[in-house]
Tab-separated table of C-alpha atoms and ligand atoms in Angstrom:
chain	number	residue	atom	x	y	z
A	42	UNK	CA	55.453	92.681	72.467
A	43	UNK	CA	58.065	90.634	70.670
A	44	UNK	CA	59.984	92.366	67.855
A	45	UNK	CA	61.666	90.481	65.038
A	46	UNK	CA	63.952	92.582	62.902
A	47	UNK	CA	66.996	92.118	60.702
A	48	UNK	CA	69.864	94.262	61.943
A	49	UNK	CA	73.066	94.560	59.942
A	50	UNK	CA	72.095	91.446	58.010
A	51	UNK	CA	71.343	89.277	61.051
A	52	UNK	CA	67.913	88.281	62.339
A	53	UNK	CA	67.318	89.615	65.844
A	54	UNK	CA	64.539	89.177	68.358
A	55	UNK	CA	63.634	91.220	71.411
A	56	UNK	CA	60.965	90.323	73.955
A	57	UNK	CA	58.895	92.452	76.318
A	58	UNK	CA	59.332	95.551	74.169
A	59	UNK	CA	57.176	98.397	75.437
A	60	UNK	CA	54.902	99.926	72.777
A	61	UNK	CA	56.346	103.387	73.211
A	62	UNK	CA	59.944	102.259	73.108
A	63	UNK	CA	62.113	103.772	70.374
A	64	UNK	CA	64.177	101.952	67.790
A	65	UNK	CA	67.177	103.763	69.272
A	66	UNK	CA	66.505	102.223	72.707
A	67	UNK	CA	65.967	98.809	71.128
A	68	UNK	CA	69.316	99.010	69.315
A	69	UNK	CA	71.357	100.370	72.190
A	70	UNK	CA	69.834	98.770	75.251
A	71	UNK	CA	68.453	95.482	74.007
A	72	UNK	CA	70.557	94.537	70.994
A	73	UNK	CA	73.946	95.752	72.230
A	74	UNK	CA	74.600	98.237	69.430
A	75	UNK	CA	75.674	101.513	71.070
A	76	UNK	CA	77.002	103.128	67.879
A	77	UNK	CA	73.857	105.171	67.296
A	78	UNK	CA	73.857	107.965	69.853
A	79	UNK	CA	71.124	109.472	71.957
A	80	UNK	CA	71.661	113.207	72.164
A	81	UNK	CA	68.295	114.958	71.887
A	82	UNK	CA	65.776	112.122	71.603
A	83	UNK	CA	63.437	114.397	69.663
A	84	UNK	CA	64.568	114.309	66.060
A	85	UNK	CA	66.665	117.474	66.188
A	86	UNK	CA	70.294	116.351	66.051
A	87	UNK	CA	70.637	113.314	63.773
A	88	UNK	CA	73.109	111.509	66.053
A	89	UNK	CA	70.818	108.456	66.098
A	90	UNK	CA	70.551	108.119	62.295
A	91	UNK	CA	70.281	104.564	60.943
A	92	UNK	CA	68.984	103.049	57.735
A	93	UNK	CA	65.490	101.581	57.916
A	94	UNK	CA	64.888	99.594	54.717
A	95	UNK	CA	67.613	101.665	53.008
A	96	UNK	CA	66.191	105.034	54.067
A	97	UNK	CA	68.009	107.075	56.736
A	98	UNK	CA	65.787	107.805	59.743
A	99	UNK	CA	66.204	109.266	63.206
A	100	UNK	CA	65.908	106.087	65.236
A	101	UNK	CA	64.760	108.065	68.288
A	102	UNK	CA	61.578	108.950	66.374
A	103	UNK	CA	60.777	105.423	65.167
A	104	UNK	CA	58.782	103.189	67.496
A	105	UNK	CA	60.405	99.803	68.017
A	106	UNK	CA	57.167	98.105	66.929
A	107	UNK	CA	57.394	99.805	63.532
A	108	UNK	CA	60.485	97.827	62.571
A	109	UNK	CA	58.765	94.457	62.833
A	110	UNK	CA	60.013	92.224	59.965
A	111	UNK	CA	62.022	95.088	58.449
A	112	UNK	CA	65.732	95.752	57.920
A	113	UNK	CA	67.859	98.115	59.936
A	114	UNK	CA	71.469	99.012	59.217
A	115	UNK	CA	73.424	100.887	61.827
A	116	UNK	CA	76.821	102.566	61.716
A	117	UNK	CA	78.284	99.279	62.997
A	118	UNK	CA	76.928	97.573	59.877
A	119	UNK	CA	78.737	99.808	57.387
A	120	UNK	CA	82.145	98.218	57.970
A	121	UNK	CA	82.895	94.899	56.338
A	122	UNK	CA	84.508	92.791	59.033
A	123	UNK	CA	87.622	94.662	60.108
A	124	UNK	CA	87.548	96.909	57.027
A	125	UNK	CA	85.999	100.294	57.640
A	126	UNK	CA	83.717	101.800	55.040
A	127	UNK	CA	85.455	104.574	53.029
A	128	UNK	CA	83.234	107.142	54.739
A	129	UNK	CA	84.319	105.927	58.174
A	130	UNK	CA	87.977	105.962	57.102
A	131	UNK	CA	87.649	109.458	55.689
A	132	UNK	CA	86.193	110.833	58.942
A	133	UNK	CA	89.199	109.456	60.813
A	134	UNK	CA	91.742	110.707	58.273
A	135	UNK	CA	90.215	114.151	57.901
A	136	UNK	CA	90.108	114.613	61.689
A	137	UNK	CA	86.363	115.165	61.512
A	138	UNK	CA	85.806	113.679	64.960
A	139	UNK	CA	86.217	115.332	68.322
A	140	UNK	CA	83.918	113.992	71.034
A	141	UNK	CA	82.439	111.691	68.400
A	142	UNK	CA	78.874	111.975	69.589
A	143	UNK	CA	77.539	113.256	66.271
A	144	UNK	CA	79.824	111.077	64.165
A	145	UNK	CA	77.751	107.890	63.754
A	146	UNK	CA	74.788	109.870	62.454
A	147	UNK	CA	76.959	111.950	60.146
A	148	UNK	CA	78.650	108.835	58.806
A	149	UNK	CA	75.306	107.205	57.974
A	150	UNK	CA	73.986	110.426	56.395
A	151	UNK	CA	77.170	110.848	54.323
A	152	UNK	CA	77.093	107.176	53.334
A	153	UNK	CA	73.544	107.631	52.092
A	154	UNK	CA	74.482	110.782	50.172
A	155	UNK	CA	77.393	109.114	48.376
A	156	UNK	CA	75.166	106.159	47.515
A	157	UNK	CA	72.808	108.544	45.719
A	158	UNK	CA	75.224	111.225	44.490
A	159	UNK	CA	78.742	109.867	43.957
A	160	UNK	CA	80.417	113.293	43.423
A	161	UNK	CA	78.328	115.760	45.405
A	162	UNK	CA	78.924	119.496	45.263
A	163	UNK	CA	79.525	121.365	48.538
A	164	UNK	CA	75.944	122.678	48.609
A	165	UNK	CA	74.700	119.107	48.111
A	166	UNK	CA	76.862	117.905	51.012
A	167	UNK	CA	75.641	120.730	53.251
A	168	UNK	CA	72.035	120.009	52.319
A	169	UNK	CA	72.408	116.270	52.957
A	170	UNK	CA	73.987	116.839	56.372
A	171	UNK	CA	71.703	119.692	57.398
A	172	UNK	CA	69.842	117.465	59.867
A	173	UNK	CA	73.017	116.405	61.681
A	174	UNK	CA	74.314	118.738	64.347
A	175	UNK	CA	77.870	118.833	65.681
A	176	UNK	CA	78.715	120.843	68.769
A	177	UNK	CA	82.471	120.378	68.585
A	178	UNK	CA	84.264	120.629	65.296
A	179	UNK	CA	82.662	123.221	63.194
A	180	UNK	CA	81.687	121.681	59.918
A	181	UNK	CA	84.713	122.255	57.685
A	182	UNK	CA	86.493	119.012	58.579
A	183	UNK	CA	83.245	117.122	58.205
A	184	UNK	CA	82.923	118.521	54.682
A	185	UNK	CA	86.562	117.552	54.062
A	186	UNK	CA	85.753	114.006	55.172
A	187	UNK	CA	82.825	113.700	52.776
A	188	UNK	CA	84.870	115.150	49.891
A	189	UNK	CA	87.677	112.691	50.693
A	190	UNK	CA	85.292	109.731	50.864
A	191	UNK	CA	83.737	110.725	47.533
A	192	UNK	CA	87.175	110.950	45.883
A	193	UNK	CA	88.257	107.603	47.363
A	194	UNK	CA	85.094	105.874	46.230
A	195	UNK	CA	85.448	107.333	42.729
A	196	UNK	CA	89.078	106.101	42.560
A	197	UNK	CA	88.124	102.630	43.785
A	198	UNK	CA	85.225	102.352	41.395
A	199	UNK	CA	87.361	103.663	38.515
A	200	UNK	CA	90.032	101.073	39.321
A	201	UNK	CA	87.559	98.203	39.268
A	202	UNK	CA	86.011	99.158	35.934
B	378	FES	S1	68.840	111.614	69.282
B	378	FES	FE1	67.577	111.264	67.561
B	378	FES	S2	67.645	113.118	66.449
B	378	FES	FE2	68.778	113.534	68.270
B	379	FES	S1	82.366	115.778	67.342
B	379	FES	FE1	81.382	116.309	69.202
B	379	FES	S2	79.343	116.754	68.619
B	379	FES	FE2	80.367	116.442	66.764
């Protein structure tokens, strides 16, 4: 089948897509977007998280055919040109990355959280990231990164008011 989908604001087309193929495979192998990671391929780890029509999903659990004429935003689409999103910057600055395999999914999940809850409490952060597993860092630096991103965003928004 042919799939037409908007990815990170750009219309994309893929041909000869197998019906059982995942959105994750489509993104990584056909559309050249390797940011979303394939760790478990069964919805357990969150490393493949992307937005589908503004809702975070595990792209390994979404069939490629389901995204026909819809919008997908991946971790690559959060930056604006060369400028990283504040969540991406905060992960770097807080040292919340070791092997980096879980990071794209965590960044998308944290980005979604801060879009809904600008100043989340620690329990809210833990709850929002509960579906994203990291095997390297422990979670304290990841929490630091989300707290830092929330503070940065609040400062930026305060400054522009
Ligand atoms: S690769 Fe999709 S949830 Fe683990
Ligand atoms: S940094 Fe390696 S799995 Fe999270």
